[in-house]
mmCIF file of C-alpha atoms in Angstrom:
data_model
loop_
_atom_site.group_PDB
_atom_site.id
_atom_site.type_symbol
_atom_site.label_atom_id
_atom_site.label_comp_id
_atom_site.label_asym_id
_atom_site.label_seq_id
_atom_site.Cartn_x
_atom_site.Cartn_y
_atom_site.Cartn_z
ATOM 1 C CA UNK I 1 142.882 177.152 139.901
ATOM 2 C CA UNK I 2 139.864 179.122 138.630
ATOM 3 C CA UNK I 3 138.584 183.007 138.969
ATOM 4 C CA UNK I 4 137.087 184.316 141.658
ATOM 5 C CA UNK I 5 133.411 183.864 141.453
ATOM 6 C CA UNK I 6 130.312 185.171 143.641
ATOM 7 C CA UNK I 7 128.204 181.438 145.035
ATOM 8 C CA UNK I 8 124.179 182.363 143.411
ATOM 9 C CA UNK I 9 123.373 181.173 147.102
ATOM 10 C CA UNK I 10 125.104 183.212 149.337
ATOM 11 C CA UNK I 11 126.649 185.506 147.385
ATOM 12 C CA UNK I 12 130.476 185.317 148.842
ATOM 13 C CA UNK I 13 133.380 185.149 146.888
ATOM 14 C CA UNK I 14 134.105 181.869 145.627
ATOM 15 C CA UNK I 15 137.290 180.139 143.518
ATOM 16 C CA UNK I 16 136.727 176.571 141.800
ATOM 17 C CA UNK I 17 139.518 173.983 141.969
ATOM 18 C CA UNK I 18 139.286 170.921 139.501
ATOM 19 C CA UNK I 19 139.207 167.813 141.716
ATOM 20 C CA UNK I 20 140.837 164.566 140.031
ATOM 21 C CA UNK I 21 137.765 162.810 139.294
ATOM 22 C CA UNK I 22 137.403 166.001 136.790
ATOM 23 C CA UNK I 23 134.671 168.015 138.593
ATOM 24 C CA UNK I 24 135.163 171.283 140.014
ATOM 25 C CA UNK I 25 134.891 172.050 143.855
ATOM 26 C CA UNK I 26 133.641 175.849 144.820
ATOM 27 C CA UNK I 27 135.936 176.609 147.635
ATOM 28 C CA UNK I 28 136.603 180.088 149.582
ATOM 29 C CA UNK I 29 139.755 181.416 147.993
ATOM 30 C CA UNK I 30 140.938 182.661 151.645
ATOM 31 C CA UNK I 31 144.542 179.866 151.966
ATOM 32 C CA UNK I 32 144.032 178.016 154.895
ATOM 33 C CA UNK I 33 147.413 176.501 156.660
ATOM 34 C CA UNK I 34 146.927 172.925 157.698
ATOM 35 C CA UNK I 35 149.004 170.042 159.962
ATOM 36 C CA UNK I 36 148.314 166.577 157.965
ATOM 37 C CA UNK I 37 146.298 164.306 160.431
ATOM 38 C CA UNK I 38 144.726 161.160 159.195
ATOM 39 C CA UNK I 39 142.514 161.179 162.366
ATOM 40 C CA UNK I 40 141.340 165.179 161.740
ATOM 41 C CA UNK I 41 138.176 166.372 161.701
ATOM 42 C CA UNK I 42 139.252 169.108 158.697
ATOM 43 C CA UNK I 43 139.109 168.657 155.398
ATOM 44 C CA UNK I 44 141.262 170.574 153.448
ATOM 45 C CA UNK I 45 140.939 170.876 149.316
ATOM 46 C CA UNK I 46 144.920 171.456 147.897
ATOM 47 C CA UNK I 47 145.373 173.222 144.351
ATOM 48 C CA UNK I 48 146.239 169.615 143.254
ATOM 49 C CA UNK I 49 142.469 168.606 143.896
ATOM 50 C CA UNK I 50 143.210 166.022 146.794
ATOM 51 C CA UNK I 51 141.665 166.134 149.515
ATOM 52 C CA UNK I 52 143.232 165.587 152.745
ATOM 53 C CA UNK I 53 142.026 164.958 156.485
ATOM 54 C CA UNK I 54 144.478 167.413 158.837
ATOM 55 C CA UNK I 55 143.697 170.196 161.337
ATOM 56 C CA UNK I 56 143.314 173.378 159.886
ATOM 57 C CA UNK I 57 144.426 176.956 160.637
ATOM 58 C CA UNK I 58 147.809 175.953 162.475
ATOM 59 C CA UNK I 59 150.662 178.470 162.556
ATOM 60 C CA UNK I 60 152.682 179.037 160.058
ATOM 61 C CA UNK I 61 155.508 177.215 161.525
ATOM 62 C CA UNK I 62 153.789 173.790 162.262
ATOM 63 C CA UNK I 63 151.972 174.303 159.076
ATOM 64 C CA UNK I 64 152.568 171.265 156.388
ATOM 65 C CA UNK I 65 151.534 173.271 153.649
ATOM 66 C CA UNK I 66 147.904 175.268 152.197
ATOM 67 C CA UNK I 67 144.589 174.526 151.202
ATOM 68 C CA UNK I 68 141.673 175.848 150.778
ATOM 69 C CA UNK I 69 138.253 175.259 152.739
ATOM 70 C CA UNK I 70 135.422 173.731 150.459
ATOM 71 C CA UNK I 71 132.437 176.361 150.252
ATOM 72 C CA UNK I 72 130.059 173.452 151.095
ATOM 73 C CA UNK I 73 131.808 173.518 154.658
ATOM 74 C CA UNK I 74 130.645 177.688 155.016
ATOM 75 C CA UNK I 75 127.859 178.111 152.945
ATOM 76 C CA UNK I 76 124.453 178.768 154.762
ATOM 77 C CA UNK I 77 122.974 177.937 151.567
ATOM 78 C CA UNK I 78 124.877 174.310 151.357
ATOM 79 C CA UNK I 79 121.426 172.398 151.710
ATOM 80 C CA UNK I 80 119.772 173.416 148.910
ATOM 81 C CA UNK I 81 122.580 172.114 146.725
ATOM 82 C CA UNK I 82 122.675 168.058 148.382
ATOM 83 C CA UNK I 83 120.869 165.620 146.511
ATOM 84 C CA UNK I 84 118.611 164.161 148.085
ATOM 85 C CA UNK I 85 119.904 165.775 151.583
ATOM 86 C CA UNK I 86 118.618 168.535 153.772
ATOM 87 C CA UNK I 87 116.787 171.500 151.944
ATOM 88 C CA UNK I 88 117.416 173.822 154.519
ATOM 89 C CA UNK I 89 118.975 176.903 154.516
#
């Protein structure tokens, strides 16, 4: 797990976790519990770099273990980063 950084979008703090295809993923550095569900709507980034599909933000005691959300997910700036996406924002 990286620093804490500041996104040159939106300015919030940021963290960078390297993924295992090598590339780094900005995510909020806030831990975010999570139940594992394969059927989920979450996505949750783990220090390991997987990514999982669960529901986030459960209690502590049904948690499964931590993550962290992927910037992408918050950032009102997320558009002008996807290629060839929107260019909102």
């Amino acid at each position: 797990m990286g620093d804490i950084a500041q996104c040159r979008s939106c300015g919030e703090r940021i963290m960078f976790i390297r993924m295992k295809s090598g590339k780094n993923m900005p995510v909020n550095p806030t831990f975010v519990n999570f139940k594992k569900n394969p059927e989920g709507k979450d996505r949750i980034v783990l220090p390991s770099g997987d990514v999982i599909a669960c529901d986030a933000n459960v209690g502590v005691e049904d948690a499964d273990g931590f993550g962290y959300v992927s910037h992408f997910a918050t950032c009102p700036m997320a558009g002008k980063h996807r290629k060839g996406g929107r260019k909102d924002g």
